[in-house]
PDB file of C-alpha atoms in Angstrom:
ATOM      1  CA  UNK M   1      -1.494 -27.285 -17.473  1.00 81.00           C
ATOM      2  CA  UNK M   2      -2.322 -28.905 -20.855  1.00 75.00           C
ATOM      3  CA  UNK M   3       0.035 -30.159 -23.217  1.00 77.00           C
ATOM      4  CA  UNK M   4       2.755 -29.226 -20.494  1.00 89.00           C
ATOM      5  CA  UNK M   5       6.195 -30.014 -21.654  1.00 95.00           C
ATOM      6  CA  UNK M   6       9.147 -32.217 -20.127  1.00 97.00           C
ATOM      7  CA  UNK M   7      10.038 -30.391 -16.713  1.00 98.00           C
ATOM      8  CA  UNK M   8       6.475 -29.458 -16.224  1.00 98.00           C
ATOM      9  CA  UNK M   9       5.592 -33.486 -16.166  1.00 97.00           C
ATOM     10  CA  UNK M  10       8.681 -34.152 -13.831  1.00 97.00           C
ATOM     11  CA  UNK M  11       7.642 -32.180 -10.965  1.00 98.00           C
ATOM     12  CA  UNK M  12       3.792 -32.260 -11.661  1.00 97.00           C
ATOM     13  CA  UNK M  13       2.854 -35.045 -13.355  1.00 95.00           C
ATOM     14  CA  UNK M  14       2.490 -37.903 -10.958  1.00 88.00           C
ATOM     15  CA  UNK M  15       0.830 -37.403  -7.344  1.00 84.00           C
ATOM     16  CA  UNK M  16       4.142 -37.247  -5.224  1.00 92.00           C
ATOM     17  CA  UNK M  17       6.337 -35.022  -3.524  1.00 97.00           C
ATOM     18  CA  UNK M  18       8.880 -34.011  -6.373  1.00 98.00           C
ATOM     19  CA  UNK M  19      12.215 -32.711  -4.365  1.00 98.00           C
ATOM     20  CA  UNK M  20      14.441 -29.853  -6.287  1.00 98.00           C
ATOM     21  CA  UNK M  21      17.527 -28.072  -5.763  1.00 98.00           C
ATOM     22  CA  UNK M  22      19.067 -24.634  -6.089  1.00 95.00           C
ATOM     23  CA  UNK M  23      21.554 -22.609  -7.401  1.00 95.00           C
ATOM     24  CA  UNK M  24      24.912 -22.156  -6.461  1.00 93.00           C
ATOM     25  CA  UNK M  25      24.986 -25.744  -5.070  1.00 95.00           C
ATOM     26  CA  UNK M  26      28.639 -25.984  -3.862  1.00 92.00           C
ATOM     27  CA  UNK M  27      28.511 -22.499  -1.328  1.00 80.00           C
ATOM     28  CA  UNK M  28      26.220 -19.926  -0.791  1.00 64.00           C
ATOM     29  CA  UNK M  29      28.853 -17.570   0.507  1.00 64.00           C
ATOM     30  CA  UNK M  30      30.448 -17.028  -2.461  1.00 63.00           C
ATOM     31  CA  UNK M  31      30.047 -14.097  -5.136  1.00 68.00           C
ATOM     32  CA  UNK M  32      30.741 -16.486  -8.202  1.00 81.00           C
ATOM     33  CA  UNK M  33      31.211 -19.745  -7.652  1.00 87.00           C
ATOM     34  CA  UNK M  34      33.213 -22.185  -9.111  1.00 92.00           C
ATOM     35  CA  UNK M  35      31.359 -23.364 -12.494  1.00 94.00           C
ATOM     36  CA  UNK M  36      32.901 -26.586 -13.230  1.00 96.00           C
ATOM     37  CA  UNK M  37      32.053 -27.671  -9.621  1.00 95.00           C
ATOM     38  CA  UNK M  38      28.524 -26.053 -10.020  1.00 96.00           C
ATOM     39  CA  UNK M  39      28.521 -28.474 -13.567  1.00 97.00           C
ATOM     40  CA  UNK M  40      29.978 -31.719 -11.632  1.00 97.00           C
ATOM     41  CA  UNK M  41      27.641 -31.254  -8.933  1.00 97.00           C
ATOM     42  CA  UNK M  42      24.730 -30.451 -11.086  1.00 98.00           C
ATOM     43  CA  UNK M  43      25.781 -33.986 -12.972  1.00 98.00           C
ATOM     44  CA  UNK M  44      25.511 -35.716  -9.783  1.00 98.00           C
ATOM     45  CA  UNK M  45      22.475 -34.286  -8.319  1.00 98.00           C
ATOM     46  CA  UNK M  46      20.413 -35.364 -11.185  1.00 98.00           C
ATOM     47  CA  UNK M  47      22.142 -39.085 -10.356  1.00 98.00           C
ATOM     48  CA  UNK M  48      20.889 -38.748  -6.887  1.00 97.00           C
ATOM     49  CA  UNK M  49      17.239 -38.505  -8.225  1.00 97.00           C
ATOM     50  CA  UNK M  50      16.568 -34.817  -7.640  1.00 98.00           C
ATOM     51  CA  UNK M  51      13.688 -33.750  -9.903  1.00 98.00           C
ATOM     52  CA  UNK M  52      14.598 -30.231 -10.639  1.00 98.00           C
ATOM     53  CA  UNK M  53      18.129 -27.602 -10.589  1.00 98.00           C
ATOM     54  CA  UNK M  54      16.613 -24.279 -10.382  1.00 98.00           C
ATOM     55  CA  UNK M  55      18.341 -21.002 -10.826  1.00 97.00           C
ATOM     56  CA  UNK M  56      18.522 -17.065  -9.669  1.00 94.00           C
ATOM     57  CA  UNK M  57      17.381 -14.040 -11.425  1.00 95.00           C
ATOM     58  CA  UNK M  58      19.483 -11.640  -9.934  1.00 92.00           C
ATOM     59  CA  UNK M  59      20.643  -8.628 -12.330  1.00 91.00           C
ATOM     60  CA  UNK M  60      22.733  -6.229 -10.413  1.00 90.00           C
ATOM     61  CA  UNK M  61      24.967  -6.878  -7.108  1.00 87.00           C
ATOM     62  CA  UNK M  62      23.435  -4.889  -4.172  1.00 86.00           C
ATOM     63  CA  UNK M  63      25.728  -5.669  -1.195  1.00 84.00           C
ATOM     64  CA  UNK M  64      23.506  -4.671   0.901  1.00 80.00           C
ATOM     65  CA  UNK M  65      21.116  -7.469   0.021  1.00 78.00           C
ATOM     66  CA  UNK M  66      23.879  -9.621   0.404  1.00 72.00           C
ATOM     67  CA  UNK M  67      22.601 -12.216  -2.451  1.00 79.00           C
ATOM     68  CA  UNK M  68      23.759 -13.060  -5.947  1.00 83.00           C
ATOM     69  CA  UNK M  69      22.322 -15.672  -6.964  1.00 81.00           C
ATOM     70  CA  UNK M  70      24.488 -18.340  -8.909  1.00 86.00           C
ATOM     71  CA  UNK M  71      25.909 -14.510 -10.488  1.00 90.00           C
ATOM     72  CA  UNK M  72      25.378 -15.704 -13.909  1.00 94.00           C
ATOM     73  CA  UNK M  73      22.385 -14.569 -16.330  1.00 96.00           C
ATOM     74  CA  UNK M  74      19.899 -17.436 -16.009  1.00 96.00           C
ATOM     75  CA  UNK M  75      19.758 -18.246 -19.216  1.00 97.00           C
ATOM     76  CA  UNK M  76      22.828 -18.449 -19.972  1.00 97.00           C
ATOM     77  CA  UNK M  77      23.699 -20.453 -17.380  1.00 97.00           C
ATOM     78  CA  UNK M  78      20.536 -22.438 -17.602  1.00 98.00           C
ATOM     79  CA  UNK M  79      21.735 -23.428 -21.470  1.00 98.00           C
ATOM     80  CA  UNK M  80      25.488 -25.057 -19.746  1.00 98.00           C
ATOM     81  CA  UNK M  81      23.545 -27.292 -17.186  1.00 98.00           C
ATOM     82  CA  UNK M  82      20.788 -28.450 -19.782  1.00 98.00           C
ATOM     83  CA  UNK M  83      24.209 -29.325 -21.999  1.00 98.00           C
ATOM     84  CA  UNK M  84      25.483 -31.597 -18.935  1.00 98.00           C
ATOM     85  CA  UNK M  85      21.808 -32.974 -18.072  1.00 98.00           C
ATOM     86  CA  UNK M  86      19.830 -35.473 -19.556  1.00 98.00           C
ATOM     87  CA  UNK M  87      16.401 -35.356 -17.419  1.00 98.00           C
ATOM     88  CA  UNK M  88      15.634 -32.930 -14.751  1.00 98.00           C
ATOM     89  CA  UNK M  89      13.618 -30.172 -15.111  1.00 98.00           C
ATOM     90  CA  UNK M  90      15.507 -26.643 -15.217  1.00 98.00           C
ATOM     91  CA  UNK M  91      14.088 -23.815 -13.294  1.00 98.00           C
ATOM     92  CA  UNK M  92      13.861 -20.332 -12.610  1.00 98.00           C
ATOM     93  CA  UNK M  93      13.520 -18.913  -9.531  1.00 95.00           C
ATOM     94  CA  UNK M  94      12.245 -16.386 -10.274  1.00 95.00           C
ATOM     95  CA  UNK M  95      12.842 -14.316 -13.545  1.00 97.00           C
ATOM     96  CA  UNK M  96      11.882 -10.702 -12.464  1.00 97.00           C
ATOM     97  CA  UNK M  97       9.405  -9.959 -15.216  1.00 98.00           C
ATOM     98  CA  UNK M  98       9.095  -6.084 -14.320  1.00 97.00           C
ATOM     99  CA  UNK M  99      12.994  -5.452 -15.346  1.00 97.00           C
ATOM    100  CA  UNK M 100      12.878  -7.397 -18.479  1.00 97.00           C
ATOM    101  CA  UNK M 101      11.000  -6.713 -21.768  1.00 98.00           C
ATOM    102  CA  UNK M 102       8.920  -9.955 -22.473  1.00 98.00           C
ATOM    103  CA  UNK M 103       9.513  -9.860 -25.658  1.00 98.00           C
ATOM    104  CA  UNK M 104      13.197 -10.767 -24.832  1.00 98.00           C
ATOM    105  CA  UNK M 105      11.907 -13.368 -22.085  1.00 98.00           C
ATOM    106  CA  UNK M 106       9.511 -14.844 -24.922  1.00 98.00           C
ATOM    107  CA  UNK M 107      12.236 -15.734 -26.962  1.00 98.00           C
ATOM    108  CA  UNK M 108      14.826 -16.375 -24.137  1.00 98.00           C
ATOM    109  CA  UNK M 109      12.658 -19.108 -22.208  1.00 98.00           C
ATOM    110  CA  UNK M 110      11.571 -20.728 -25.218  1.00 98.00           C
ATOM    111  CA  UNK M 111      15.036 -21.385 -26.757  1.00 98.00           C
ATOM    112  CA  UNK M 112      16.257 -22.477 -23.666  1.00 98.00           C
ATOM    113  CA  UNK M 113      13.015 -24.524 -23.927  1.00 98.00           C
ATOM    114  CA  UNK M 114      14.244 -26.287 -26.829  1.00 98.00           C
ATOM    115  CA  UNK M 115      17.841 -26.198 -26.388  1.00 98.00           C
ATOM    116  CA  UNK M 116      16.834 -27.941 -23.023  1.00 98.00           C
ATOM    117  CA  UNK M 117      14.514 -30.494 -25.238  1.00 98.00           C
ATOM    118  CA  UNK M 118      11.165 -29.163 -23.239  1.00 98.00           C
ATOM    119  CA  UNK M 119      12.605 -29.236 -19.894  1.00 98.00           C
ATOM    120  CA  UNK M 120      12.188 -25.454 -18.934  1.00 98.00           C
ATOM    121  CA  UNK M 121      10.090 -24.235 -15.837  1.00 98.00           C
ATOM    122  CA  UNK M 122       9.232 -20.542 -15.252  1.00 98.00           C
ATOM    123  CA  UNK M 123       9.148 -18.990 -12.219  1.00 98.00           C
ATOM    124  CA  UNK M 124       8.343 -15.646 -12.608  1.00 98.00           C
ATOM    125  CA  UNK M 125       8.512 -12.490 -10.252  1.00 98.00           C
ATOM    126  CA  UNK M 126       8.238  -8.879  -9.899  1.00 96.00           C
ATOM    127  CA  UNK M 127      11.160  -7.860  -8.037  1.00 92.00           C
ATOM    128  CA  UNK M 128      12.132  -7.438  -4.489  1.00 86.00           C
ATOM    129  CA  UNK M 129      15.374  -4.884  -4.406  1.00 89.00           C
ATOM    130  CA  UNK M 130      14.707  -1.490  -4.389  1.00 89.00           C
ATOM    131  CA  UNK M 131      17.506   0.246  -6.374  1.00 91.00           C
ATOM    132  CA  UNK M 132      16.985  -1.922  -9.233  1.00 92.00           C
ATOM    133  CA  UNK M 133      13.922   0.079 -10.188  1.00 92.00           C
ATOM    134  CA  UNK M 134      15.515   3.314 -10.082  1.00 92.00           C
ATOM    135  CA  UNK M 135      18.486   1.471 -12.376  1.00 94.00           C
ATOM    136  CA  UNK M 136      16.123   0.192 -14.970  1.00 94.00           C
ATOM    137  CA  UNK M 137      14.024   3.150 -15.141  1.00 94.00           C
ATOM    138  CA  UNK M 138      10.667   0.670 -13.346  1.00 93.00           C
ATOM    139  CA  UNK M 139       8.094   2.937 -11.585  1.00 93.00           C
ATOM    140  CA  UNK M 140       7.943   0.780  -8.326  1.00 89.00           C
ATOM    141  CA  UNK M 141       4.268   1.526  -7.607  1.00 92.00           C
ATOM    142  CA  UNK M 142       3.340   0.217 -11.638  1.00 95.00           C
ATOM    143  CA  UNK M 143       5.106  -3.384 -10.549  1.00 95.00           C
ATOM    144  CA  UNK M 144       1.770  -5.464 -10.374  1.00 97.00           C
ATOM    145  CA  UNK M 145       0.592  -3.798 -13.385  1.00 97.00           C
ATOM    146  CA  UNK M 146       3.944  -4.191 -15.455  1.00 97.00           C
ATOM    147  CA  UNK M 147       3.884  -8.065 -14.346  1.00 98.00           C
ATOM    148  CA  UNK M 148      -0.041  -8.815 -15.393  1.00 98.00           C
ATOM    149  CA  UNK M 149       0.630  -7.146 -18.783  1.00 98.00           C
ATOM    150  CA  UNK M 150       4.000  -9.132 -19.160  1.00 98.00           C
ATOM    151  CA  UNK M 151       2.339 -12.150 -18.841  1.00 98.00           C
ATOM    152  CA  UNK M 152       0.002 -11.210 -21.140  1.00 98.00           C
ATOM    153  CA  UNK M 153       2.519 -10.478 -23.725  1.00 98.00           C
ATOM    154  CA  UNK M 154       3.897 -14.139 -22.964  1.00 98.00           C
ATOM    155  CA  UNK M 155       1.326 -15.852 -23.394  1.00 98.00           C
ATOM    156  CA  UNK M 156       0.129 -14.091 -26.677  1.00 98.00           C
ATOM    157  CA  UNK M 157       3.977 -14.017 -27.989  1.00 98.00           C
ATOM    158  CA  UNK M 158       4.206 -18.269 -27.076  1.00 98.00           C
ATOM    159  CA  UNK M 159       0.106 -19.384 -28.079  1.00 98.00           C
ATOM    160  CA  UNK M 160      -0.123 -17.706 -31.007  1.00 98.00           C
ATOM    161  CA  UNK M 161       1.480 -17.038 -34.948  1.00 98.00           C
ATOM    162  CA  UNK M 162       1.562 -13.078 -35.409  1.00 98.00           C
ATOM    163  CA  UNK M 163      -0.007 -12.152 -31.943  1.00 98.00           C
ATOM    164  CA  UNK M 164      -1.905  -9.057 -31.410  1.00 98.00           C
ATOM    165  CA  UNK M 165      -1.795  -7.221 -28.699  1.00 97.00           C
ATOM    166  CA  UNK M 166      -0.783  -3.983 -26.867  1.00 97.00           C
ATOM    167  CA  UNK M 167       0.402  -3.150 -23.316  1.00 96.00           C
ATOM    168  CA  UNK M 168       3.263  -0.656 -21.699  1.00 96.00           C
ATOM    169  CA  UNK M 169       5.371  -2.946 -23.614  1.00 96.00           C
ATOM    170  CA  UNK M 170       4.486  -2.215 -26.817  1.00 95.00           C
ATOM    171  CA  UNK M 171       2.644  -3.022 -29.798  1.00 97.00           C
ATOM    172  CA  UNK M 172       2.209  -5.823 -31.543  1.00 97.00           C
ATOM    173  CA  UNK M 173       0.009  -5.498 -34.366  1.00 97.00           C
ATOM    174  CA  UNK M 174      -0.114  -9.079 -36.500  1.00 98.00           C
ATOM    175  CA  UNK M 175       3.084  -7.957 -38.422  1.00 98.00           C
ATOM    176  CA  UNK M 176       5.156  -9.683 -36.456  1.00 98.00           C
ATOM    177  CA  UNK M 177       6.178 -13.381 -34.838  1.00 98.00           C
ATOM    178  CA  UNK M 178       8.476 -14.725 -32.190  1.00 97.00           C
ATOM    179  CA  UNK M 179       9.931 -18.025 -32.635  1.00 98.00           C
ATOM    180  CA  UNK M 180      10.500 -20.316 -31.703  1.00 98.00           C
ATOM    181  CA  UNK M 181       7.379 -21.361 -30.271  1.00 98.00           C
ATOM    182  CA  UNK M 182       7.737 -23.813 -27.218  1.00 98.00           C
ATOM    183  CA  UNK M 183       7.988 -27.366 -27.428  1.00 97.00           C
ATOM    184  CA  UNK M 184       4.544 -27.898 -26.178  1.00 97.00           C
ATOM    185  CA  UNK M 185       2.679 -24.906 -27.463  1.00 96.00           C
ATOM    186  CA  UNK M 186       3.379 -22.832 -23.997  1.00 97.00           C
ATOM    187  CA  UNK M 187       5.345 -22.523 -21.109  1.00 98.00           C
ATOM    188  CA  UNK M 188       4.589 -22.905 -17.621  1.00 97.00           C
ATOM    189  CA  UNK M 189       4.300 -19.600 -15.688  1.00 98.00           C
ATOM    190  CA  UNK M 190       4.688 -20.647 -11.439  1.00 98.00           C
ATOM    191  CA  UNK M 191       4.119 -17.377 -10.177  1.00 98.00           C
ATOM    192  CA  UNK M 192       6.494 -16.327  -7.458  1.00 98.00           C
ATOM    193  CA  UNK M 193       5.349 -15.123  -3.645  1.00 97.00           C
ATOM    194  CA  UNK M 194       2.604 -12.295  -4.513  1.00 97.00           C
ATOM    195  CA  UNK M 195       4.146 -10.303  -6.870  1.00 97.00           C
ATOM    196  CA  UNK M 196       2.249  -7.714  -6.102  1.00 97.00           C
ATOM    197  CA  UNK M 197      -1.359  -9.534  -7.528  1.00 98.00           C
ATOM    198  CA  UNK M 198      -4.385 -11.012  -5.566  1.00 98.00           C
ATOM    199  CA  UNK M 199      -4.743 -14.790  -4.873  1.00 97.00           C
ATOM    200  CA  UNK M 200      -7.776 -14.991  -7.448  1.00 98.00           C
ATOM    201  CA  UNK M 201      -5.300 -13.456 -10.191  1.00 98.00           C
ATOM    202  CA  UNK M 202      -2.524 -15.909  -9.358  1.00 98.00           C
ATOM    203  CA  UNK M 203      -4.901 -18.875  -9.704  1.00 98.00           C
ATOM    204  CA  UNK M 204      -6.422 -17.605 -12.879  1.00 98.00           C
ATOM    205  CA  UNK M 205      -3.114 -16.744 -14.275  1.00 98.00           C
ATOM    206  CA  UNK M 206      -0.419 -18.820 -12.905  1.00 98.00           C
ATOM    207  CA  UNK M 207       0.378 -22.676 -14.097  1.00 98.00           C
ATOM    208  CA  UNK M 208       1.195 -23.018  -9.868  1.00 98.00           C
ATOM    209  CA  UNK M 209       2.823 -21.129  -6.949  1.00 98.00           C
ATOM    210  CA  UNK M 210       5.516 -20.661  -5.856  1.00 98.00           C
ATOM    211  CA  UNK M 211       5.980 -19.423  -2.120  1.00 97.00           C
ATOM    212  CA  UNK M 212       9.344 -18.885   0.226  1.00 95.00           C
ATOM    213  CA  UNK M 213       9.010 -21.057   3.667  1.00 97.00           C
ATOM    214  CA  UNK M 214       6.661 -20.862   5.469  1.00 97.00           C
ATOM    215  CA  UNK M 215       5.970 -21.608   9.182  1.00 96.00           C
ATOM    216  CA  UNK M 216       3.564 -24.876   9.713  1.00 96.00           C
ATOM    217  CA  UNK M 217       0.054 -23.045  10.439  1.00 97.00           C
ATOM    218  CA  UNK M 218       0.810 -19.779   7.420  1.00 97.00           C
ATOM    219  CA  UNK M 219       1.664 -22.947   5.078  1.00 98.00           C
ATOM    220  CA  UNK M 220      -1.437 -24.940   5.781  1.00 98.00           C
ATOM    221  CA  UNK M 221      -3.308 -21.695   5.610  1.00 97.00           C
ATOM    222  CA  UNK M 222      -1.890 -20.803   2.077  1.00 98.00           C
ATOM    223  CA  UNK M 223      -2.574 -24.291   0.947  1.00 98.00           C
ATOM    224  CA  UNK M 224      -6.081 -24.841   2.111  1.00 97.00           C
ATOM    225  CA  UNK M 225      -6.780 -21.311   0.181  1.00 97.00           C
ATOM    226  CA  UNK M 226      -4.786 -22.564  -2.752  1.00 98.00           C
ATOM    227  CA  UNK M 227      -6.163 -25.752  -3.556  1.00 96.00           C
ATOM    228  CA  UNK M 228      -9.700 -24.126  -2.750  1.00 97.00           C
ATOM    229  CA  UNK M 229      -9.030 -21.993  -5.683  1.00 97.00           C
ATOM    230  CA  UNK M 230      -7.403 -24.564  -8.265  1.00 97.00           C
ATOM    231  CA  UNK M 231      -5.715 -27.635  -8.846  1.00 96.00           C
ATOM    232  CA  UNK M 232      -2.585 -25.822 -10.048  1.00 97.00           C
ATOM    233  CA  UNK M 233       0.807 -26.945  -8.369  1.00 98.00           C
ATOM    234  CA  UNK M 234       1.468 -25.514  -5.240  1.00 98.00           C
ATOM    235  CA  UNK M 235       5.790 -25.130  -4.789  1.00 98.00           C
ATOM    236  CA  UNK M 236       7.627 -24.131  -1.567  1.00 98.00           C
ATOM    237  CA  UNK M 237      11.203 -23.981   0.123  1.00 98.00           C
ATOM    238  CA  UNK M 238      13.085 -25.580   2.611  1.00 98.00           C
ATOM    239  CA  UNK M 239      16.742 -25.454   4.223  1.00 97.00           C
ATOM    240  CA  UNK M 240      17.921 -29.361   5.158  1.00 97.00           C
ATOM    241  CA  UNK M 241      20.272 -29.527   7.651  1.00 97.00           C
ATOM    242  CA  UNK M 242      21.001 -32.636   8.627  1.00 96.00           C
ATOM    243  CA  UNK M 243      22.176 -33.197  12.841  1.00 95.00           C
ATOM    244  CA  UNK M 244      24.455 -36.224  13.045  1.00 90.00           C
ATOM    245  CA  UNK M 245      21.946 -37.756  15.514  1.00 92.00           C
ATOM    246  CA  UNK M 246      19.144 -39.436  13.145  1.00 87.00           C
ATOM    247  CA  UNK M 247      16.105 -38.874  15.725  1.00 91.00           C
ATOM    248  CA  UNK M 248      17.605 -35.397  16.380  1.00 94.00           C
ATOM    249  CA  UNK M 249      14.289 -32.739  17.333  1.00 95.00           C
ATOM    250  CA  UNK M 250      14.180 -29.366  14.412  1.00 97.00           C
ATOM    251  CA  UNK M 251      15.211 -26.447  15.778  1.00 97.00           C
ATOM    252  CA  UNK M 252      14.939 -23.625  13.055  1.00 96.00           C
ATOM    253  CA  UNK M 253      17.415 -22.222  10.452  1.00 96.00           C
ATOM    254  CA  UNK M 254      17.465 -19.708   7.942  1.00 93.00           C
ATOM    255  CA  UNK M 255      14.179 -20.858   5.378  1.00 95.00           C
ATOM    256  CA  UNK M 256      14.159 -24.153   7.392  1.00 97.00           C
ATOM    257  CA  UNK M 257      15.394 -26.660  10.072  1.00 98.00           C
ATOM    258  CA  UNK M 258      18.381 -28.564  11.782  1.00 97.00           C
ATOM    259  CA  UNK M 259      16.913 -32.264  12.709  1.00 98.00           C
ATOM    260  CA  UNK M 260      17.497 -35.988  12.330  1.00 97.00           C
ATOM    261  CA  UNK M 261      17.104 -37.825   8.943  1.00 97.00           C
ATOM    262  CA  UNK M 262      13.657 -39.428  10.786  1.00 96.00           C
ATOM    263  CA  UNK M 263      12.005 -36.188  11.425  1.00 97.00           C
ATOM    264  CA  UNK M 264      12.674 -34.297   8.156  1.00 97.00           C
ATOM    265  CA  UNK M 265      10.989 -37.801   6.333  1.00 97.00           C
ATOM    266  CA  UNK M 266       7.666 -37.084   8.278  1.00 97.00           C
ATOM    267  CA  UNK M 267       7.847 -33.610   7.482  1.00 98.00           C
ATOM    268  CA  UNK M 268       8.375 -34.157   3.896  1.00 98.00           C
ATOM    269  CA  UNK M 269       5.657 -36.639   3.897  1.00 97.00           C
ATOM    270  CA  UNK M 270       3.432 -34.146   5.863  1.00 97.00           C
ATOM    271  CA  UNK M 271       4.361 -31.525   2.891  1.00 98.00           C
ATOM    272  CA  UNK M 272       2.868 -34.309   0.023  1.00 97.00           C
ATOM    273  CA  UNK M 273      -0.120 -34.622   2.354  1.00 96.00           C
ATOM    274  CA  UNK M 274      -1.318 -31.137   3.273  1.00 97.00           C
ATOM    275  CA  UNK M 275      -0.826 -30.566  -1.008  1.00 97.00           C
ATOM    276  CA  UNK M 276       2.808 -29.448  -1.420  1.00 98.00           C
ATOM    277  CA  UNK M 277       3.820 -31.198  -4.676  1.00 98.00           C
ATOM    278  CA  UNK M 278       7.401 -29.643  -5.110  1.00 98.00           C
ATOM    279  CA  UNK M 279       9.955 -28.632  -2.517  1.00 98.00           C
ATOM    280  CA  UNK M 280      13.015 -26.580  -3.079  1.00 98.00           C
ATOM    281  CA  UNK M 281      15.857 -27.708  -0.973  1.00 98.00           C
ATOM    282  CA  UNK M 282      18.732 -25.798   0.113  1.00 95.00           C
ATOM    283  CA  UNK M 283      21.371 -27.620   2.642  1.00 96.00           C
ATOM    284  CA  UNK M 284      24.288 -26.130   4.548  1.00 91.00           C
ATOM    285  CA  UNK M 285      28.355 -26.581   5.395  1.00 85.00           C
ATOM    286  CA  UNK M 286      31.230 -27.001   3.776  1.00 85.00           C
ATOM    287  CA  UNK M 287      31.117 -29.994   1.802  1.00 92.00           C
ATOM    288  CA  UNK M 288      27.749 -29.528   0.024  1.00 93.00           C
ATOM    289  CA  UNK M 289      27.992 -33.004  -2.570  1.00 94.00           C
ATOM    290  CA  UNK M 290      28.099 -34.590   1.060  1.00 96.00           C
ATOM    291  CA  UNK M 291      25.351 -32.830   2.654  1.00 96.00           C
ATOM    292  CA  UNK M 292      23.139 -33.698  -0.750  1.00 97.00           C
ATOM    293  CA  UNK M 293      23.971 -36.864  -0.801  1.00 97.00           C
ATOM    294  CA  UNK M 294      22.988 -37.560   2.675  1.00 96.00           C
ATOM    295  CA  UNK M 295      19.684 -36.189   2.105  1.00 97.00           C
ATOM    296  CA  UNK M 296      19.224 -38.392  -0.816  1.00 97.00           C
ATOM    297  CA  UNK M 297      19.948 -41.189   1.362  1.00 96.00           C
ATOM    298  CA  UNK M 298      18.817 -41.045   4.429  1.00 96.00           C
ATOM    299  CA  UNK M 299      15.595 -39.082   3.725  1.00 96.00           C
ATOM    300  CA  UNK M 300      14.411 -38.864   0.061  1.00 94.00           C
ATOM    301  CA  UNK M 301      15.162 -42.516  -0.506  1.00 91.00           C
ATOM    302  CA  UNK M 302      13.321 -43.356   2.261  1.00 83.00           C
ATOM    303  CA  UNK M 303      10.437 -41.545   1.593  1.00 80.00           C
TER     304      UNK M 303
END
């Protein structure tokens, strides 16, 4: 991406393995966490040397989903950790395009763009819960085609002074602006799983990918396709769960693995090699600064 701001650079910018987190960091099994130890722990991930905190789009509570993200809007929320952060990039993961009006996510991403002094990072989706659709009046089958003309509204309402241009959106005929503009002139766009559009689109489109876990073979698959394509980032997830035995063997987890310290460093380095360049780690039990600071130590330093 040219001229790509702040966060972009951190995760992209060099040829490494960039390592993230996500949102809520101190419990997944909680409906709203606790937000001064989401802040503190925020703080002391960015100490640790992760790269990127990267939060949930999730609009309404479906229980039968049984996921709320970090329960606050993201950009709200996104504006309180850029206030208690100095460096790492801020992410979203993803904002569900096809429920939002872009003009709103135009303005929305870049304030928090320069509130965040050019540190924002876009991952953008078009939904995955059914009801919601129904709730915000979305025609389910018109998703791919509500989230390529979104983008196009982005990109028109970031690039350029008095945009023209006209979708299901709206209209937007040179009268008007949207500012601020971003700190770099645009904003990057990682588009999230499918959403719903061919590969060729994504690549043509998208400032990188962004894809759930994957098993070894679908991964190398994806990313042999992907870098085929374009040059453009390629980001993925991954559960860390560290066994108290350092040469412990994986055995598989939710989005990821229990193993030793040793095997999750050659399988990180494996990731930089086959042309991951950003991982999104989630870790599990009950004291989650401990679990995050033992996979700082014992595997990301190390690296």
């Amino acid at each position: 991406m040219e001229n790509a701001n702040r966060g972009y650079e951190r995760l992209f910018g060099d040829d490494g393995l960039t390592v993230g987190a996500t949102f809520p960091l101190t419990s997944a099994r909680t409906s709203r966490p606790d937000v001064e130890r989401e802040l503190a722990l925020a703080e002391r991930l960015e100490a640790l040397g992760f790269d990127a905190l990267w939060a949930r789009d999730v609009p309404t509570d479906w229980p039968k989903f049984g996921d709320t993200g970090q329960t606050f809007d993201p950009w709200t929320w996104l504006s309180r950790v850029a206030a208690r952060t100095d460096d790492v990039a801020l992410g979203t993961a993803s904002v569900v395009l096809t429920l939002r009006h872009p003009l709103h996510v135009a303005k929305q991403a870049a304030s928090l763009d320069h509130l965040s002094e050019g540190r924002l990072v876009l991952g953008v989706a078009s939904g995955d819960r059914p009801p919601e659709y129904e709730a915000f009046g979305v025609a389910e089958d018109e998703r791919g085609a509500a989230f390529r003309e979104s983008v196009e509204v982005l990109r028109a309402a970031w690039r350029d002074a008095h945009p023209e241009v006209e979708t299901r959106w709206g209209t937007l005929d040179g009268t008007l602006d949207v500012v601020p503009k971003p700190t770099a002139g645009d904003l990057p766009l990682l588009v999230t799983g499918n959403s719903r559009q061919s590969r060729e689109w994504i690549a043509a489109h998208g400032d990188g990918w962004l894809f759930y876990h994957l098993p070894e073979d679908a991964l190398r698959s994806y990313l042999d396709d992907w870098n085929e394509r374009t040059a453009a980032p390629f980001v993925t997830t991954c559960t860390v769960d560290l066994a108290g035995d350092l040469e412990s063997d994986p055995e598989h987890v939710n989005q990821g693995f229990r193993a030793g310290a040793a095997w999750f460093r050659d399988y990180f380095r494996e990731l930089d090699a086959w042309g991951v360049d950003h991982v999104i780690v989630g870790v599990r039990g009950d004291d989650r600064e401990r679990a995050y600071e033992r996979v700082a130590e014992r595997v990301l330093d190390r690296l």
